[in-house]
């Protein structure tokens, strides 16, 4: 996970330093295609699935992840990175688990434990400490 975070941060800094000269929609499509091909090959190579036994909800979840979680969210992320400084867009990514927990509560009826709420509170506190402006010294 730490290596993934390092590559994510490196990609963000690299993109801010040398922006790709193409529309965000095209950039997102190319990222999904280039990143999706090895995942699809690995999935079909390493897993065996009886596709006829897969029901409605697993397919719904799959296509939701393809079109909402990947396509729209990566487009929004790329647009945000293009519009604001890296420090601001990286702080926005910290809210993802917060949104995920509350979405799980609303959509899936999940009941988080006190540890989950404590973790969310700590994430929000960490974001707040960075966003609060220091008071000027007199």
JSON list of C-alpha atoms in Angstrom, two decimals:
[
{"chain": "A", "resi": 1, "resn": "UNK", "atom": "CA", "xyz": [0.00, 0.00, 0.00]},
{"chain": "A", "resi": 2, "resn": "UNK", "atom": "CA", "xyz": [2.87, 2.33, 0.78]},
{"chain": "A", "resi": 3, "resn": "UNK", "atom": "CA", "xyz": [4.39, 1.72, -2.66]},
{"chain": "A", "resi": 4, "resn": "UNK", "atom": "CA", "xyz": [1.02, 2.46, -4.29]},
{"chain": "A", "resi": 5, "resn": "UNK", "atom": "CA", "xyz": [0.79, 5.73, -2.33]},
{"chain": "A", "resi": 6, "resn": "UNK", "atom": "CA", "xyz": [4.29, 6.71, -3.42]},
{"chain": "A", "resi": 7, "resn": "UNK", "atom": "CA", "xyz": [3.46, 6.06, -7.08]},
{"chain": "A", "resi": 8, "resn": "UNK", "atom": "CA", "xyz": [0.15, 7.92, -6.73]},
{"chain": "A", "resi": 9, "resn": "UNK", "atom": "CA", "xyz": [1.93, 10.96, -5.27]},
{"chain": "A", "resi": 10, "resn": "UNK", "atom": "CA", "xyz": [4.69, 10.75, -7.86]},
{"chain": "A", "resi": 11, "resn": "UNK", "atom": "CA", "xyz": [2.16, 10.63, -10.68]},
{"chain": "A", "resi": 12, "resn": "UNK", "atom": "CA", "xyz": [0.34, 13.64, -9.27]},
{"chain": "A", "resi": 13, "resn": "UNK", "atom": "CA", "xyz": [3.52, 15.70, -9.02]},
{"chain": "A", "resi": 14, "resn": "UNK", "atom": "CA", "xyz": [4.65, 14.57, -12.48]},
{"chain": "A", "resi": 15, "resn": "UNK", "atom": "CA", "xyz": [1.29, 15.49, -14.04]},
{"chain": "A", "resi": 16, "resn": "UNK", "atom": "CA", "xyz": [1.32, 18.92, -12.36]},
{"chain": "A", "resi": 17, "resn": "UNK", "atom": "CA", "xyz": [4.87, 19.57, -13.59]},
{"chain": "A", "resi": 18, "resn": "UNK", "atom": "CA", "xyz": [4.32, 18.27, -17.15]},
{"chain": "A", "resi": 19, "resn": "UNK", "atom": "CA", "xyz": [0.58, 18.29, -17.98]},
{"chain": "A", "resi": 20, "resn": "UNK", "atom": "CA", "xyz": [-0.58, 16.02, -20.78]},
{"chain": "A", "resi": 21, "resn": "UNK", "atom": "CA", "xyz": [-1.74, 18.16, -23.73]},
{"chain": "A", "resi": 22, "resn": "UNK", "atom": "CA", "xyz": [-5.10, 16.45, -24.26]},
{"chain": "A", "resi": 23, "resn": "UNK", "atom": "CA", "xyz": [-8.64, 16.88, -22.97]},
{"chain": "A", "resi": 24, "resn": "UNK", "atom": "CA", "xyz": [-9.38, 15.34, -19.57]},
{"chain": "A", "resi": 25, "resn": "UNK", "atom": "CA", "xyz": [-11.97, 12.98, -21.07]},
{"chain": "A", "resi": 26, "resn": "UNK", "atom": "CA", "xyz": [-9.42, 11.56, -23.52]},
{"chain": "A", "resi": 27, "resn": "UNK", "atom": "CA", "xyz": [-6.78, 11.28, -20.81]},
{"chain": "A", "resi": 28, "resn": "UNK", "atom": "CA", "xyz": [-9.19, 9.37, -18.57]},
{"chain": "A", "resi": 29, "resn": "UNK", "atom": "CA", "xyz": [-10.17, 7.02, -21.40]},
{"chain": "A", "resi": 30, "resn": "UNK", "atom": "CA", "xyz": [-6.52, 6.24, -22.19]},
{"chain": "A", "resi": 31, "resn": "UNK", "atom": "CA", "xyz": [-5.72, 5.67, -18.51]},
{"chain": "A", "resi": 32, "resn": "UNK", "atom": "CA", "xyz": [-8.65, 3.26, -18.16]},
{"chain": "A", "resi": 33, "resn": "UNK", "atom": "CA", "xyz": [-7.71, 1.39, -21.34]},
{"chain": "A", "resi": 34, "resn": "UNK", "atom": "CA", "xyz": [-4.00, 1.10, -20.60]},
{"chain": "A", "resi": 35, "resn": "UNK", "atom": "CA", "xyz": [-4.59, 0.20, -16.96]},
{"chain": "A", "resi": 36, "resn": "UNK", "atom": "CA", "xyz": [-7.54, -2.08, -17.65]},
{"chain": "A", "resi": 37, "resn": "UNK", "atom": "CA", "xyz": [-5.91, -4.38, -20.19]},
{"chain": "A", "resi": 38, "resn": "UNK", "atom": "CA", "xyz": [-3.36, -5.98, -17.81]},
{"chain": "A", "resi": 39, "resn": "UNK", "atom": "CA", "xyz": [-6.02, -6.30, -15.09]},
{"chain": "A", "resi": 40, "resn": "UNK", "atom": "CA", "xyz": [-8.43, -8.01, -17.51]},
{"chain": "A", "resi": 41, "resn": "UNK", "atom": "CA", "xyz": [-5.74, -10.38, -18.76]},
{"chain": "A", "resi": 42, "resn": "UNK", "atom": "CA", "xyz": [-4.66, -11.26, -15.22]},
{"chain": "A", "resi": 43, "resn": "UNK", "atom": "CA", "xyz": [-8.25, -11.76, -14.13]},
{"chain": "A", "resi": 44, "resn": "UNK", "atom": "CA", "xyz": [-9.09, -14.12, -16.97]},
{"chain": "A", "resi": 45, "resn": "UNK", "atom": "CA", "xyz": [-5.79, -15.96, -16.60]},
{"chain": "A", "resi": 46, "resn": "UNK", "atom": "CA", "xyz": [-5.82, -16.44, -12.83]},
{"chain": "A", "resi": 47, "resn": "UNK", "atom": "CA", "xyz": [-9.54, -16.88, -12.16]},
{"chain": "A", "resi": 48, "resn": "UNK", "atom": "CA", "xyz": [-12.11, -19.37, -13.37]},
{"chain": "A", "resi": 49, "resn": "UNK", "atom": "CA", "xyz": [-15.71, -18.21, -13.34]},
{"chain": "A", "resi": 50, "resn": "UNK", "atom": "CA", "xyz": [-18.94, -19.80, -14.46]},
{"chain": "A", "resi": 51, "resn": "UNK", "atom": "CA", "xyz": [-20.33, -16.69, -16.15]},
{"chain": "A", "resi": 52, "resn": "UNK", "atom": "CA", "xyz": [-23.81, -18.22, -16.43]},
{"chain": "A", "resi": 53, "resn": "UNK", "atom": "CA", "xyz": [-24.04, -18.43, -12.64]},
{"chain": "A", "resi": 54, "resn": "UNK", "atom": "CA", "xyz": [-23.33, -14.73, -12.12]},
{"chain": "A", "resi": 55, "resn": "UNK", "atom": "CA", "xyz": [-26.54, -12.96, -11.14]},
{"chain": "A", "resi": 56, "resn": "UNK", "atom": "CA", "xyz": [-27.93, -9.45, -11.55]},
{"chain": "A", "resi": 57, "resn": "UNK", "atom": "CA", "xyz": [-26.33, -7.79, -8.51]},
{"chain": "A", "resi": 58, "resn": "UNK", "atom": "CA", "xyz": [-22.76, -8.89, -9.21]},
{"chain": "A", "resi": 59, "resn": "UNK", "atom": "CA", "xyz": [-23.10, -7.59, -12.78]},
{"chain": "A", "resi": 60, "resn": "UNK", "atom": "CA", "xyz": [-24.67, -4.39, -11.49]},
{"chain": "A", "resi": 61, "resn": "UNK", "atom": "CA", "xyz": [-21.75, -3.95, -9.09]},
{"chain": "A", "resi": 62, "resn": "UNK", "atom": "CA", "xyz": [-19.26, -4.63, -11.86]},
{"chain": "A", "resi": 63, "resn": "UNK", "atom": "CA", "xyz": [-20.73, -2.09, -14.28]},
{"chain": "A", "resi": 64, "resn": "UNK", "atom": "CA", "xyz": [-21.21, 0.45, -11.48]},
{"chain": "A", "resi": 65, "resn": "UNK", "atom": "CA", "xyz": [-17.50, 0.16, -10.72]},
{"chain": "A", "resi": 66, "resn": "UNK", "atom": "CA", "xyz": [-16.60, 0.47, -14.40]},
{"chain": "A", "resi": 67, "resn": "UNK", "atom": "CA", "xyz": [-18.74, 3.51, -15.16]},
{"chain": "A", "resi": 68, "resn": "UNK", "atom": "CA", "xyz": [-19.09, 5.35, -11.86]},
{"chain": "A", "resi": 69, "resn": "UNK", "atom": "CA", "xyz": [-16.12, 4.44, -9.71]},
{"chain": "A", "resi": 70, "resn": "UNK", "atom": "CA", "xyz": [-13.56, 4.30, -12.49]},
{"chain": "A", "resi": 71, "resn": "UNK", "atom": "CA", "xyz": [-14.73, 6.43, -15.39]},
{"chain": "A", "resi": 72, "resn": "UNK", "atom": "CA", "xyz": [-16.52, 9.30, -13.65]},
{"chain": "A", "resi": 73, "resn": "UNK", "atom": "CA", "xyz": [-14.38, 9.42, -10.52]},
{"chain": "A", "resi": 74, "resn": "UNK", "atom": "CA", "xyz": [-11.09, 9.32, -12.42]},
{"chain": "A", "resi": 75, "resn": "UNK", "atom": "CA", "xyz": [-12.37, 12.00, -14.77]},
{"chain": "A", "resi": 76, "resn": "UNK", "atom": "CA", "xyz": [-13.32, 14.15, -11.76]},
{"chain": "A", "resi": 77, "resn": "UNK", "atom": "CA", "xyz": [-9.94, 13.47, -10.11]},
{"chain": "A", "resi": 78, "resn": "UNK", "atom": "CA", "xyz": [-8.03, 14.43, -13.27]},
{"chain": "A", "resi": 79, "resn": "UNK", "atom": "CA", "xyz": [-10.13, 17.58, -13.64]},
{"chain": "A", "resi": 80, "resn": "UNK", "atom": "CA", "xyz": [-9.49, 18.52, -10.00]},
{"chain": "A", "resi": 81, "resn": "UNK", "atom": "CA", "xyz": [-5.75, 17.93, -10.37]},
{"chain": "A", "resi": 82, "resn": "UNK", "atom": "CA", "xyz": [-5.76, 20.16, -13.44]},
{"chain": "A", "resi": 83, "resn": "UNK", "atom": "CA", "xyz": [-7.65, 22.97, -11.67]},
{"chain": "A", "resi": 84, "resn": "UNK", "atom": "CA", "xyz": [-6.03, 23.22, -8.22]},
{"chain": "A", "resi": 85, "resn": "UNK", "atom": "CA", "xyz": [-2.57, 22.88, -6.67]},
{"chain": "A", "resi": 86, "resn": "UNK", "atom": "CA", "xyz": [-1.31, 19.39, -5.83]},
{"chain": "A", "resi": 87, "resn": "UNK", "atom": "CA", "xyz": [-1.59, 20.07, -2.10]},
{"chain": "A", "resi": 88, "resn": "UNK", "atom": "CA", "xyz": [-5.32, 20.78, -2.41]},
{"chain": "A", "resi": 89, "resn": "UNK", "atom": "CA", "xyz": [-6.16, 17.84, -4.67]},
{"chain": "A", "resi": 90, "resn": "UNK", "atom": "CA", "xyz": [-4.19, 15.42, -2.50]},
{"chain": "A", "resi": 91, "resn": "UNK", "atom": "CA", "xyz": [-6.13, 16.55, 0.58]},
{"chain": "A", "resi": 92, "resn": "UNK", "atom": "CA", "xyz": [-9.35, 15.85, -1.30]},
{"chain": "A", "resi": 93, "resn": "UNK", "atom": "CA", "xyz": [-8.30, 12.24, -1.81]},
{"chain": "A", "resi": 94, "resn": "UNK", "atom": "CA", "xyz": [-8.15, 11.79, 1.97]},
{"chain": "A", "resi": 95, "resn": "UNK", "atom": "CA", "xyz": [-11.93, 12.18, 2.13]},
{"chain": "A", "resi": 96, "resn": "UNK", "atom": "CA", "xyz": [-12.49, 9.07, -0.02]},
{"chain": "A", "resi": 97, "resn": "UNK", "atom": "CA", "xyz": [-12.65, 6.62, 2.91]},
{"chain": "A", "resi": 98, "resn": "UNK", "atom": "CA", "xyz": [-15.00, 8.96, 4.76]},
{"chain": "A", "resi": 99, "resn": "UNK", "atom": "CA", "xyz": [-17.37, 9.02, 1.80]},
{"chain": "A", "resi": 100, "resn": "UNK", "atom": "CA", "xyz": [-16.98, 5.25, 1.41]},
{"chain": "A", "resi": 101, "resn": "UNK", "atom": "CA", "xyz": [-18.01, 4.51, 5.00]},
{"chain": "A", "resi": 102, "resn": "UNK", "atom": "CA", "xyz": [-21.07, 6.75, 4.83]},
{"chain": "A", "resi": 103, "resn": "UNK", "atom": "CA", "xyz": [-22.01, 5.36, 1.40]},
{"chain": "A", "resi": 104, "resn": "UNK", "atom": "CA", "xyz": [-21.78, 1.85, 2.84]},
{"chain": "A", "resi": 105, "resn": "UNK", "atom": "CA", "xyz": [-24.12, 2.89, 5.63]},
{"chain": "A", "resi": 106, "resn": "UNK", "atom": "CA", "xyz": [-26.67, 4.44, 3.26]},
{"chain": "A", "resi": 107, "resn": "UNK", "atom": "CA", "xyz": [-26.56, 2.01, 0.35]},
{"chain": "A", "resi": 108, "resn": "UNK", "atom": "CA", "xyz": [-25.59, -1.29, 1.95]},
{"chain": "A", "resi": 109, "resn": "UNK", "atom": "CA", "xyz": [-26.97, -0.83, 5.44]},
{"chain": "A", "resi": 110, "resn": "UNK", "atom": "CA", "xyz": [-23.56, -1.41, 7.02]},
{"chain": "A", "resi": 111, "resn": "UNK", "atom": "CA", "xyz": [-23.14, -0.55, 10.68]},
{"chain": "A", "resi": 112, "resn": "UNK", "atom": "CA", "xyz": [-19.68, 0.86, 11.42]},
{"chain": "A", "resi": 113, "resn": "UNK", "atom": "CA", "xyz": [-18.06, 0.22, 14.80]},
{"chain": "A", "resi": 114, "resn": "UNK", "atom": "CA", "xyz": [-16.70, 2.86, 17.13]},
{"chain": "A", "resi": 115, "resn": "UNK", "atom": "CA", "xyz": [-13.21, 2.25, 15.72]},
{"chain": "A", "resi": 116, "resn": "UNK", "atom": "CA", "xyz": [-14.46, 3.21, 12.26]},
{"chain": "A", "resi": 117, "resn": "UNK", "atom": "CA", "xyz": [-15.93, 6.47, 13.53]},
{"chain": "A", "resi": 118, "resn": "UNK", "atom": "CA", "xyz": [-12.73, 7.22, 15.46]},
{"chain": "A", "resi": 119, "resn": "UNK", "atom": "CA", "xyz": [-10.69, 6.64, 12.29]},
{"chain": "A", "resi": 120, "resn": "UNK", "atom": "CA", "xyz": [-13.00, 8.94, 10.31]},
{"chain": "A", "resi": 121, "resn": "UNK", "atom": "CA", "xyz": [-12.71, 11.60, 13.00]},
{"chain": "A", "resi": 122, "resn": "UNK", "atom": "CA", "xyz": [-8.91, 11.36, 12.89]},
{"chain": "A", "resi": 123, "resn": "UNK", "atom": "CA", "xyz": [-8.89, 11.68, 9.09]},
{"chain": "A", "resi": 124, "resn": "UNK", "atom": "CA", "xyz": [-11.12, 14.77, 9.24]},
{"chain": "A", "resi": 125, "resn": "UNK", "atom": "CA", "xyz": [-8.99, 16.24, 12.05]},
{"chain": "A", "resi": 126, "resn": "UNK", "atom": "CA", "xyz": [-5.85, 15.70, 9.97]},
{"chain": "A", "resi": 127, "resn": "UNK", "atom": "CA", "xyz": [-7.43, 17.49, 7.02]},
{"chain": "A", "resi": 128, "resn": "UNK", "atom": "CA", "xyz": [-8.60, 20.34, 9.27]},
{"chain": "A", "resi": 129, "resn": "UNK", "atom": "CA", "xyz": [-5.13, 20.87, 10.74]},
{"chain": "A", "resi": 130, "resn": "UNK", "atom": "CA", "xyz": [-3.75, 21.46, 7.27]},
{"chain": "A", "resi": 131, "resn": "UNK", "atom": "CA", "xyz": [-6.60, 23.69, 6.12]},
{"chain": "A", "resi": 132, "resn": "UNK", "atom": "CA", "xyz": [-6.61, 26.00, 9.16]},
{"chain": "A", "resi": 133, "resn": "UNK", "atom": "CA", "xyz": [-4.61, 29.14, 8.47]},
{"chain": "A", "resi": 134, "resn": "UNK", "atom": "CA", "xyz": [-2.07, 30.13, 11.10]},
{"chain": "A", "resi": 135, "resn": "UNK", "atom": "CA", "xyz": [-2.81, 33.36, 12.96]},
{"chain": "A", "resi": 136, "resn": "UNK", "atom": "CA", "xyz": [-0.47, 36.23, 12.05]},
{"chain": "A", "resi": 137, "resn": "UNK", "atom": "CA", "xyz": [1.97, 37.13, 14.81]},
{"chain": "A", "resi": 138, "resn": "UNK", "atom": "CA", "xyz": [1.62, 40.57, 16.31]}
]
